[in-house]
Short mmCIF file of C-alpha atoms in Angstrom, two decimals:
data_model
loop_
_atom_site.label_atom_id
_atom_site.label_comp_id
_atom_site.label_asym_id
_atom_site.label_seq_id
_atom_site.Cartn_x
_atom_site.Cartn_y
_atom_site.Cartn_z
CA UNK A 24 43.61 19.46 -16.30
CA UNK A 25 47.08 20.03 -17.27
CA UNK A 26 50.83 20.94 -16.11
CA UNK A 27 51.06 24.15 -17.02
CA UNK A 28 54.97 23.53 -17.15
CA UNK A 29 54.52 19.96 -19.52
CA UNK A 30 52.15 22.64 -21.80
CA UNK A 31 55.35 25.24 -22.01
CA UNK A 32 57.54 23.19 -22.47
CA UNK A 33 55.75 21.21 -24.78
CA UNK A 34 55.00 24.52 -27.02
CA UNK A 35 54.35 24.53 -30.33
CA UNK A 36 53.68 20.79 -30.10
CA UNK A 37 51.37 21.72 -27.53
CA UNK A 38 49.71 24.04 -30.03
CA UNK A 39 49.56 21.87 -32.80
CA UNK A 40 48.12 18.81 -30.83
CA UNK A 41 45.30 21.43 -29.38
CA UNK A 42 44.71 22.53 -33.39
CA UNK A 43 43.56 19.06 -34.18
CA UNK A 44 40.20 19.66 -32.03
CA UNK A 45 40.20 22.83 -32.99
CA UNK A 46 41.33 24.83 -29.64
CA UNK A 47 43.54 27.97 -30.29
CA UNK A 48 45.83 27.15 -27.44
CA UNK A 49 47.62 30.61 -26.24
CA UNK A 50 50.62 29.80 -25.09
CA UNK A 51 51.96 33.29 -24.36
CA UNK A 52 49.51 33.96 -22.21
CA UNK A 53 49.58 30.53 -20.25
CA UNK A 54 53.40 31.25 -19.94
CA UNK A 55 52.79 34.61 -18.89
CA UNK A 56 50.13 33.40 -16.30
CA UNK A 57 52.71 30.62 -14.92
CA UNK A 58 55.82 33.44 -14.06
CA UNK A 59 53.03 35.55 -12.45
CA UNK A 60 51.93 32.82 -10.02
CA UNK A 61 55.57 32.02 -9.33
CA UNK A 62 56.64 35.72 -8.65
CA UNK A 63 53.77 35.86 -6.13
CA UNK A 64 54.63 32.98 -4.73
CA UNK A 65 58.21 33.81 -4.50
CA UNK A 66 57.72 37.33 -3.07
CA UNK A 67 55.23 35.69 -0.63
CA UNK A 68 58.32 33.54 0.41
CA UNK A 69 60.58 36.41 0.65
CA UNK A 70 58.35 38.32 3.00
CA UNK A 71 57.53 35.29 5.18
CA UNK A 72 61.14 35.02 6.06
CA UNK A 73 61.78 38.45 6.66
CA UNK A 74 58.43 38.96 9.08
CA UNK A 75 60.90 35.38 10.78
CA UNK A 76 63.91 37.13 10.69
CA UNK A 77 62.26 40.51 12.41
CA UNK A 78 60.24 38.16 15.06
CA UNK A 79 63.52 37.06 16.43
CA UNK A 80 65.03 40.60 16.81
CA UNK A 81 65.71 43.29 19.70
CA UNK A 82 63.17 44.28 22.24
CA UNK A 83 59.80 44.80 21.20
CA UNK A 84 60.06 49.03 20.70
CA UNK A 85 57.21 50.91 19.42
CA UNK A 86 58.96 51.87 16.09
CA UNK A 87 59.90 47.54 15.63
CA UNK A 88 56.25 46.73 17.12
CA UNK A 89 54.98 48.98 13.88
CA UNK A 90 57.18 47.53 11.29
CA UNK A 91 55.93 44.08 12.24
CA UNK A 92 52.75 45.23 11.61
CA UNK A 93 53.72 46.84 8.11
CA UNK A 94 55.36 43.75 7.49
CA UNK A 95 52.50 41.38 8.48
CA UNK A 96 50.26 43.58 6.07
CA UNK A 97 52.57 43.50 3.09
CA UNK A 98 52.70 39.23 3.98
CA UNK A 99 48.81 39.79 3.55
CA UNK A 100 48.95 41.49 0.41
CA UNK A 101 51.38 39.12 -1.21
CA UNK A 102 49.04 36.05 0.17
CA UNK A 103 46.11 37.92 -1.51
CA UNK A 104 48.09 38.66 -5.03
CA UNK A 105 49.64 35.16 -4.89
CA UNK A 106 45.92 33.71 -4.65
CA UNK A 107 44.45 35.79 -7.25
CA UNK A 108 47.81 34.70 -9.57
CA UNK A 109 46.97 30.50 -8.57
CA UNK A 110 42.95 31.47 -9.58
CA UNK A 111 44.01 33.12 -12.89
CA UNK A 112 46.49 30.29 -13.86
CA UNK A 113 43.75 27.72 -12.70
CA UNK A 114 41.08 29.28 -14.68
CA UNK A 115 43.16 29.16 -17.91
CA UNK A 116 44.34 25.64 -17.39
CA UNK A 117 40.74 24.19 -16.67
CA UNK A 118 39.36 25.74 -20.26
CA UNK A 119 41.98 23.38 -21.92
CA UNK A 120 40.55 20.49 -23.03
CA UNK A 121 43.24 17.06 -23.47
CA UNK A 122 45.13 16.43 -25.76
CA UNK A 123 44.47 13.96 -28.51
CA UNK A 124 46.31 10.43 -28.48
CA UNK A 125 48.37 10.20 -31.64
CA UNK A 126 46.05 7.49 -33.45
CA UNK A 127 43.42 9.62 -33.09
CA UNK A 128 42.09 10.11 -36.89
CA UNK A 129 42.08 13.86 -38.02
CA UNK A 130 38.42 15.40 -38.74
CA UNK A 131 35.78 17.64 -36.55
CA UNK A 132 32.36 15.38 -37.05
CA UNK A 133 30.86 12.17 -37.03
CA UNK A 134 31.31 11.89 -40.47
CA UNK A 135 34.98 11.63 -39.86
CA UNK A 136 34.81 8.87 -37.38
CA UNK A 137 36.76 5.53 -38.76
CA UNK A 138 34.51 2.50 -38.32
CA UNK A 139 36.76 -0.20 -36.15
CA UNK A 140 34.23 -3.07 -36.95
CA UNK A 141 30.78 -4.22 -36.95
CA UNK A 142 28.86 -6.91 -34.79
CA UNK A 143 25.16 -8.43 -34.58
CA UNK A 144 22.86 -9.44 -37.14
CA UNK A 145 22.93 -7.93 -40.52
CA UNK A 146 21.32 -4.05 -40.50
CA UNK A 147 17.66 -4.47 -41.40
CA UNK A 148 16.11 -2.98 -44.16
CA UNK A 149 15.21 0.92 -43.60
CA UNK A 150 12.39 0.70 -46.00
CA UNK A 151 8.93 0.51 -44.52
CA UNK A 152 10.14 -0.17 -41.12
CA UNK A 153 8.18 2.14 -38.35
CA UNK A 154 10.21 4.78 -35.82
CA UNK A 155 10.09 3.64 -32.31
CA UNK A 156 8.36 6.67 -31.05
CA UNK A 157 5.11 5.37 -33.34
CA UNK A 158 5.86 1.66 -32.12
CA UNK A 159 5.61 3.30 -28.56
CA UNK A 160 2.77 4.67 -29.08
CA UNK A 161 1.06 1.76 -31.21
CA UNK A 162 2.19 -0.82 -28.03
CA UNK A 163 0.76 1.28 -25.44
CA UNK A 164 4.31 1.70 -23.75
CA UNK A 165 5.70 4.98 -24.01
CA UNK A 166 3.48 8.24 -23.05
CA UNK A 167 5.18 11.09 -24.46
CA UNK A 168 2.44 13.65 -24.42
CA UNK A 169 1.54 12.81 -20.46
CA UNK A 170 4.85 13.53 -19.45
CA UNK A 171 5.36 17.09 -21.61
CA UNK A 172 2.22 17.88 -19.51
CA UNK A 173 4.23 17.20 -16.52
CA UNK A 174 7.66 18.64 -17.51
CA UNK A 175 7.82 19.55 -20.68
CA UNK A 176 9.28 18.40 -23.95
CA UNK A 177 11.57 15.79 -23.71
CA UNK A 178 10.68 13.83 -21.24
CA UNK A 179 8.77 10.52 -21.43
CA UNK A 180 7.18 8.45 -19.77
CA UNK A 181 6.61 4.32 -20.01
CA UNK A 182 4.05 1.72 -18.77
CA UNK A 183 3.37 -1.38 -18.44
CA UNK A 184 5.49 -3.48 -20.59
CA UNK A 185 7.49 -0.86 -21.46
CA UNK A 186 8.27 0.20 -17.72
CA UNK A 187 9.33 -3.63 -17.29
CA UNK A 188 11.61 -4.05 -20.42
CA UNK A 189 13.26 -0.77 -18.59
CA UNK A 190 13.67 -1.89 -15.41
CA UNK A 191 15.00 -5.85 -16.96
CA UNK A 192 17.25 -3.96 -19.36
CA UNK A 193 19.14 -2.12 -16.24
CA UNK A 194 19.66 -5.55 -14.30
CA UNK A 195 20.64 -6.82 -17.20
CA UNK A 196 23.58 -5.06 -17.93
CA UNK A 197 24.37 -4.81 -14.08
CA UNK A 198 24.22 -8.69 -14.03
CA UNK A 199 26.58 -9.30 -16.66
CA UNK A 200 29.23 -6.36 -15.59
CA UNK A 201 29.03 -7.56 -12.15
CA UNK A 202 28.86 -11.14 -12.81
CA UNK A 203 31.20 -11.36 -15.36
CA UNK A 204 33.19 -8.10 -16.40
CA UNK A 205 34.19 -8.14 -12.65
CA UNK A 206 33.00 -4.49 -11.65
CA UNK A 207 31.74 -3.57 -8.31
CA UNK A 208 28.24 -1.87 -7.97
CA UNK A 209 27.94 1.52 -6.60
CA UNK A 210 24.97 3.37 -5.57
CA UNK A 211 25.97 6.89 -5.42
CA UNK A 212 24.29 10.73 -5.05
CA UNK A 213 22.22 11.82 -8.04
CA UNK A 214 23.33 15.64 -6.43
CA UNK A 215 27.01 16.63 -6.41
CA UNK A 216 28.75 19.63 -5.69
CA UNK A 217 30.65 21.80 -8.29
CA UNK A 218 34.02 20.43 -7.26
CA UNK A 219 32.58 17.12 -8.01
CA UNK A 220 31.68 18.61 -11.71
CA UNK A 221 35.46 20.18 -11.69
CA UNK A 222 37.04 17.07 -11.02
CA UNK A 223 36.01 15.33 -14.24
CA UNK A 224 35.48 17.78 -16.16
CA UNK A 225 31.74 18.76 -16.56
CA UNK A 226 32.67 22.74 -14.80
CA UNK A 227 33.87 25.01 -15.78
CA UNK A 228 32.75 24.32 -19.59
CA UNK A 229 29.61 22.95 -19.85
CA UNK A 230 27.53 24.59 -17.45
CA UNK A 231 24.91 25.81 -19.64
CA UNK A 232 23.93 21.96 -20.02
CA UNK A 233 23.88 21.02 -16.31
CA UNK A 234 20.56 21.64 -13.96
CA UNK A 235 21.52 22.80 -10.70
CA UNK A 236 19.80 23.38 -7.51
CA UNK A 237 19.94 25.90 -4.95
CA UNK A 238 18.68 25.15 -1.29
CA UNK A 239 19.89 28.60 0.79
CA UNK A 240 23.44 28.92 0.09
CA UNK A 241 24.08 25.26 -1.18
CA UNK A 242 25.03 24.63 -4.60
CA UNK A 243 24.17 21.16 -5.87
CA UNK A 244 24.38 20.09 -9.65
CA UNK A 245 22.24 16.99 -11.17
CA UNK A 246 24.52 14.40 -12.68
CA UNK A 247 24.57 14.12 -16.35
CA UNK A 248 26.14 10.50 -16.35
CA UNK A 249 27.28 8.11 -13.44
CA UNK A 250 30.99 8.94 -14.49
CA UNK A 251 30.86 12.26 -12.40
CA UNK A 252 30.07 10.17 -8.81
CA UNK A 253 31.64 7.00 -9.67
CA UNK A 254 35.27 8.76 -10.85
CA UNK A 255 34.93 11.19 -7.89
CA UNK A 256 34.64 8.50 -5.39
CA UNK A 257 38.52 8.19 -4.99
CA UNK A 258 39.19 12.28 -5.61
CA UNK A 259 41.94 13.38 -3.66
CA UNK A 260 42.89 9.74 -2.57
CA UNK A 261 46.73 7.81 -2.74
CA UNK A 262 45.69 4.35 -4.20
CA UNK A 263 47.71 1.25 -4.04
CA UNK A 264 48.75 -0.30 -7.43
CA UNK A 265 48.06 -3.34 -6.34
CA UNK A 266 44.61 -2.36 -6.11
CA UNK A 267 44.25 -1.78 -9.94
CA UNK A 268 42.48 -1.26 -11.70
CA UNK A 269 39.21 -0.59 -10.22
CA UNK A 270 36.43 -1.14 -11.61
CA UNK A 271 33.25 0.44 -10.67
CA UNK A 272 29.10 0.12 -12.79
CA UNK A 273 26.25 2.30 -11.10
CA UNK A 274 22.48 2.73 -12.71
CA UNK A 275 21.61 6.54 -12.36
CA UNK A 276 18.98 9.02 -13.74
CA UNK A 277 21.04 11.84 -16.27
CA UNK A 278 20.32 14.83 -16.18
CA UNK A 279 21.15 17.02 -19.30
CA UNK A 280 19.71 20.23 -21.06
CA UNK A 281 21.25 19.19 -23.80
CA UNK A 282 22.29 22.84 -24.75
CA UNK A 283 23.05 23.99 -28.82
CA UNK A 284 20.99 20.54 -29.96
CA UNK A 285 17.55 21.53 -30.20
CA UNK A 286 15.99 20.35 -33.43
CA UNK A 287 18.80 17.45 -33.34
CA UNK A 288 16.30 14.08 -32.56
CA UNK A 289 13.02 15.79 -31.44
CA UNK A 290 10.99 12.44 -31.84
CA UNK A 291 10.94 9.57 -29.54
CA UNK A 292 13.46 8.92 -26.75
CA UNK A 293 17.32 9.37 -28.14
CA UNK A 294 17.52 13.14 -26.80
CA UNK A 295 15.68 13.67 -23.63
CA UNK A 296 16.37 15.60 -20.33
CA UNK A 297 16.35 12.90 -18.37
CA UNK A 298 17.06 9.45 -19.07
CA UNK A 299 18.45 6.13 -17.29
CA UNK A 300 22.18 4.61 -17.86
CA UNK A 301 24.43 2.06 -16.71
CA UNK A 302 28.12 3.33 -16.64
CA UNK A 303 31.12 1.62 -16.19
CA UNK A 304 34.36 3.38 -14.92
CA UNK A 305 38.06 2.33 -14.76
CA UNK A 306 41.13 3.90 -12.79
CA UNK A 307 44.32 2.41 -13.37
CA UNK A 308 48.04 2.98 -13.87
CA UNK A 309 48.39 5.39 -16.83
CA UNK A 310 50.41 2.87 -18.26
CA UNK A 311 47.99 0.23 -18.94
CA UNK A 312 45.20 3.16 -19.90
CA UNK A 313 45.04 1.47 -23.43
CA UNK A 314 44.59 -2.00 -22.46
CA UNK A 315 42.07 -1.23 -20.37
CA UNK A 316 40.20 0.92 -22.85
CA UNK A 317 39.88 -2.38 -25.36
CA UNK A 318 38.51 -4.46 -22.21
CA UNK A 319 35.67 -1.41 -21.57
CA UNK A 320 35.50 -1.58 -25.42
CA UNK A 321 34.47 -4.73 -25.16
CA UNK A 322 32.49 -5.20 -22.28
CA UNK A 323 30.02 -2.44 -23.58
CA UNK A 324 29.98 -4.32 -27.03
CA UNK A 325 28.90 -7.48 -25.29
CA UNK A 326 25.93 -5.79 -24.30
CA UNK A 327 25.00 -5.37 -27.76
CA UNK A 328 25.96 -8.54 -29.04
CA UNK A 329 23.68 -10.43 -26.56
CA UNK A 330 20.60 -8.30 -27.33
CA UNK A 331 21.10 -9.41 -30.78
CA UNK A 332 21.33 -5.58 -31.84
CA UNK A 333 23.14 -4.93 -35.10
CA UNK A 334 25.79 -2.02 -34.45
CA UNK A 335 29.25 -1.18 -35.40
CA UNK A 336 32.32 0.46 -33.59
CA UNK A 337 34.00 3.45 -34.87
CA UNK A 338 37.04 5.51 -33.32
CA UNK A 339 35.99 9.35 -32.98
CA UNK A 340 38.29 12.25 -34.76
CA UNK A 341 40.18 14.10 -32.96
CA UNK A 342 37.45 17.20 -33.32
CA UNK A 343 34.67 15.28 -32.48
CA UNK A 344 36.36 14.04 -28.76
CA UNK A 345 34.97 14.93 -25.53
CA UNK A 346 36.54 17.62 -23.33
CA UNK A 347 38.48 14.91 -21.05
CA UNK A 348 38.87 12.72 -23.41
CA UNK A 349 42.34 11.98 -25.49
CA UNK A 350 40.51 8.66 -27.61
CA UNK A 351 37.19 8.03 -27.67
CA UNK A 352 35.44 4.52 -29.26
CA UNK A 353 31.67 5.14 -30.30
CA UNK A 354 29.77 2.11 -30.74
CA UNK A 355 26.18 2.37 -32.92
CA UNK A 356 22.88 0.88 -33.44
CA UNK A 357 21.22 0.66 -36.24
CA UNK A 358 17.52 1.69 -36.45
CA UNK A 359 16.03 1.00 -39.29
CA UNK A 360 12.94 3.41 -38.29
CA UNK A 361 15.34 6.26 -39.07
CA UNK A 362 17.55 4.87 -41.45
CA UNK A 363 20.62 5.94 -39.75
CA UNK A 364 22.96 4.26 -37.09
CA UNK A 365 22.87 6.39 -33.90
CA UNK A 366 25.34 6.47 -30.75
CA UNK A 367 24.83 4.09 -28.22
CA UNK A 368 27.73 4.05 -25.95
CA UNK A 369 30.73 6.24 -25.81
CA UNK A 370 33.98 4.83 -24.27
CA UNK A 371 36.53 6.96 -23.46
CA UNK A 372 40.11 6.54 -22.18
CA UNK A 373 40.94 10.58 -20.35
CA UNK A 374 44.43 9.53 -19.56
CA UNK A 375 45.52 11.50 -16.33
CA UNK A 376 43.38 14.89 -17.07
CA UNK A 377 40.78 14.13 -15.03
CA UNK A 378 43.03 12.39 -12.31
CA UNK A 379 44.98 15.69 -12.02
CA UNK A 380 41.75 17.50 -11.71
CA UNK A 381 40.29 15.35 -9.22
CA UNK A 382 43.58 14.39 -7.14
CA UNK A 383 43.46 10.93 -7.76
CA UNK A 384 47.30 9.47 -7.61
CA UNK A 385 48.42 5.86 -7.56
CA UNK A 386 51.52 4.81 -5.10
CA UNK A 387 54.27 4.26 -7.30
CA UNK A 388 56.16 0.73 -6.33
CA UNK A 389 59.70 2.74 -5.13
CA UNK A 390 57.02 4.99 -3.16
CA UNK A 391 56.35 8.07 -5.33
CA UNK A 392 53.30 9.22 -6.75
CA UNK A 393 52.31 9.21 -9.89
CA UNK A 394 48.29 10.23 -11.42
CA UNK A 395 46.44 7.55 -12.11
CA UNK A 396 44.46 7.30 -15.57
CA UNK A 397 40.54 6.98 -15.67
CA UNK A 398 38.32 6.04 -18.42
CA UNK A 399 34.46 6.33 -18.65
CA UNK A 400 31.63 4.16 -20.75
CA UNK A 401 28.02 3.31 -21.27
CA UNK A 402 26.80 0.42 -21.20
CA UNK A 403 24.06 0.84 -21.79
CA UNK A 404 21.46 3.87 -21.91
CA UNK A 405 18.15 2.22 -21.17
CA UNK A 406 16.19 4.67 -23.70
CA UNK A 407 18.16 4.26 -26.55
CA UNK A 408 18.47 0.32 -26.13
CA UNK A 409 14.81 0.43 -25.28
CA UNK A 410 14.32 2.21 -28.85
CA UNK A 411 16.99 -0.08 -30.89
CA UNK A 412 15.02 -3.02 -29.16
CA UNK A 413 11.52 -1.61 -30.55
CA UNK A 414 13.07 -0.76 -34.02
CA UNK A 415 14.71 -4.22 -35.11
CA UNK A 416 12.77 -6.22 -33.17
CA UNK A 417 9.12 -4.89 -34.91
CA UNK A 418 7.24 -7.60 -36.97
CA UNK A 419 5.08 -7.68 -39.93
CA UNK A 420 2.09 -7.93 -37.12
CA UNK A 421 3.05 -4.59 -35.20
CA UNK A 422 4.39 -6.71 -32.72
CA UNK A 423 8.40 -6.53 -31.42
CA UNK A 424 9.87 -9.70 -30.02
CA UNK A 425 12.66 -9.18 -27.93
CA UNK A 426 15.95 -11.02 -27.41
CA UNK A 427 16.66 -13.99 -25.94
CA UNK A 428 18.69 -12.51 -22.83
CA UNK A 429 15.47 -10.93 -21.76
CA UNK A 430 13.41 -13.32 -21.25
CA UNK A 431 14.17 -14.46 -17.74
CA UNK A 432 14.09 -10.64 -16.65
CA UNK A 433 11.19 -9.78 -18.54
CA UNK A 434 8.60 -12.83 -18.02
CA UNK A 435 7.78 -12.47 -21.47
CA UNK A 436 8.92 -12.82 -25.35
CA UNK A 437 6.81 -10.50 -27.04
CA UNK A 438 5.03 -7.18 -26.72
CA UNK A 439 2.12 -6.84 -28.84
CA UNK A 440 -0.04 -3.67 -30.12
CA UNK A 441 -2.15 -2.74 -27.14
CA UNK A 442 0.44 -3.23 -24.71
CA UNK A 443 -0.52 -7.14 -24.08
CA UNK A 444 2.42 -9.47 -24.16
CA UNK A 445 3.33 -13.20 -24.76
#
């Protein structure tokens, strides 16, 4: 969310820095929003002290008894005006999206992106190499067609060896984040409530891709990544700098109807409705937002590097960011079943939008305030690791081997067709 004064003032700046991801930012109407909300306010002001000023008058007459209670009615119509001004401005300031850093390359797709560097073994060859929704199938470890019959399409379902390389690939990454990336594990709700979504970022704009509930009167949305709970867990709080940065990992189901990409990835496991994820989240002085953005950088690249997964790390154009997002590192896997390198992780420094959204200020060392920056990763999705894993790891046999890091968590090197492993 933004000042709505920094946005003014900022104007045409404002406007062309919103043009690069292709938002028409209407400043007129922003400005005229802001002087409406501070005339209400004001006039609110001006009738609170006169209903003072009248309170300390004469003798309580009938004709003074019914101005105050004129008076106390106009104070209630000014309150009422003066919130629907604050909801107006509020709406229009929550449908901006942030503003790009400067290094942000210019462009509106993935084709735009600028590739930082590459890491892992050499790509493998694309020819003749099988898609990991066949490999699934052909290892007796994913059951796609069970689990439309229970929910749909995309969902999946996985067994055997395939439920264990899951459930090793999440303590995995929470071993080495915790153990030596230095964040703290959270388990948090899987249900929040819509201020939750507000706060970083999710509501109002996306709500066509959220599943909600409804239990009576209570609203609850389904998260779509760990970032909502985790980033929420210090809304509205005053931290301590010395406290910073925290750093916070949690393993959570997401839940997304992945809204406008039907026919995008039908096959296999990259696009479902519900998959698992490890996330990491930062909050720290904004600052040191950009150092901290390399270390997350990192951390989820680390991941990658000790599955012996060949990917590459690009920096996303400006069109192609995220809603709270002002610079945004993608880092891809290659899967040679598709011929194509695909998103794995998405890191993401949001500066102090979703802070001012959410509340979340830092104690400044003369003892202000000031918003504290967050920033959001992956590291990893299980599916989509899962699927890189199947896809580079396949042998001339129909077999997939699996990385070294995996072998204490999995009990086992190899999964062969059948679902039988060595």
């Amino acid at each position: 969310m933004h000042d709505a004064r920094e946005l003014i003032e900022a104007g045409e700046v404002a406007v062309q820095h919103l043009a690069r991801r292709r938002f028409p930012l209407d400043t007129a109407a922003l400005e005229s929003a802001h002087k409406n909300r501070a005339a209400a306010l004001g006039t609110v002001a001006d009738l609170r002290a006169e209903l003072k000023k009248a309170a300390r008058g004469g003798p309580p007459t009938p004709q003074a008894r019914e101005a105050m209670r004129q008076l106390r009615e106009r104070v209630q119509q000014a309150q009422d005006s003066a919130r629907d001004a604050e909801s107006e401005l509020s709406a229009l300031l929550l449908s901006i999206p942030n503003l790009p850093a400067p290094q942000v390359p210019e462009g509106h797709s993935d084709a735009d992106a600028v590739e930082i560097r590459r890491g892992g073994p050499p790509p493998a060859p694309a020819e003749q190499a099988v898609h990991h929704a066949d490999l699934g199938e052909r290892l007796a470890i994913l059951d796609t067609a069970r689990a439309a019959r229970l929910s749909g399409a995309r969902f999946t379902a996985a067994r055997g060896a395939g439920a264990r390389l899951e459930r090793a690939l999440a303590d995995f990454f929470l071993d080495l984040h915790t153990g030596e990336h230095g964040y703290t594990e959270h388990s948090v709700p899987y249900l929040v409530n819509r201020q939750t979504m507000t706060g970083t970022g999710q509501l109002p704009k996306f709500e066509d891709d959220l599943f909600a509930t409804r239990v009576g009167e209570r609203e609850l949305f389904l998260v779509p990544t760990a970032e909502v709970p985790l980033t929420n867990l210090v809304a509205g709080e005053v931290l301590d700098a010395g406290d910073l940065p925290l750093a916070m990992t949690a393993r959570t189901p997401c839940f997304r109807a992945e809204a406008g990409s039907y026919g995008r990835d039908t096959r296999g496991i990259l696009r479902l409705h519900q998959f698992e994820k490890v996330e990491l989240v930062r909050v720290c002085a904004a600052e040191d937002a950009p150092e901290q953005l390399q270390l997350m950088l990192s951390h989820a690249e680390e991941c990658l590097t000790r599955l012996e997964l060949a990917h590459r790390t690009v920096m996303l154009p400006a069109g192609d960011l995220g809603f709270s997002a002002r610079t945004t590192y993608d880092i891809e896997v290659w899967l040679p079943g598709s011929g194509a390198w695909r998103e794995i992780s998405s890191v993401s420094d949001c500066g102090t939008f979703q802070a001012r959204r959410a509340g979340i200020k830092v104690r400044t060392p003369k003892g202000g305030k000031a918003y504290a920056a967050t920033l959001n990763g992956s590291a990893l999705p299980i599916g989509r690791t899962l699927a890189a894993l199947l896809e580079q790891g396949q042998q001339p046999d129909g077999s997939v081997t699996l990385p070294r890091a995996l072998h204490p968590y999995t009990g086992f090197t190899r999964i062969h067709p059948g679902g039988t492993t060595s």
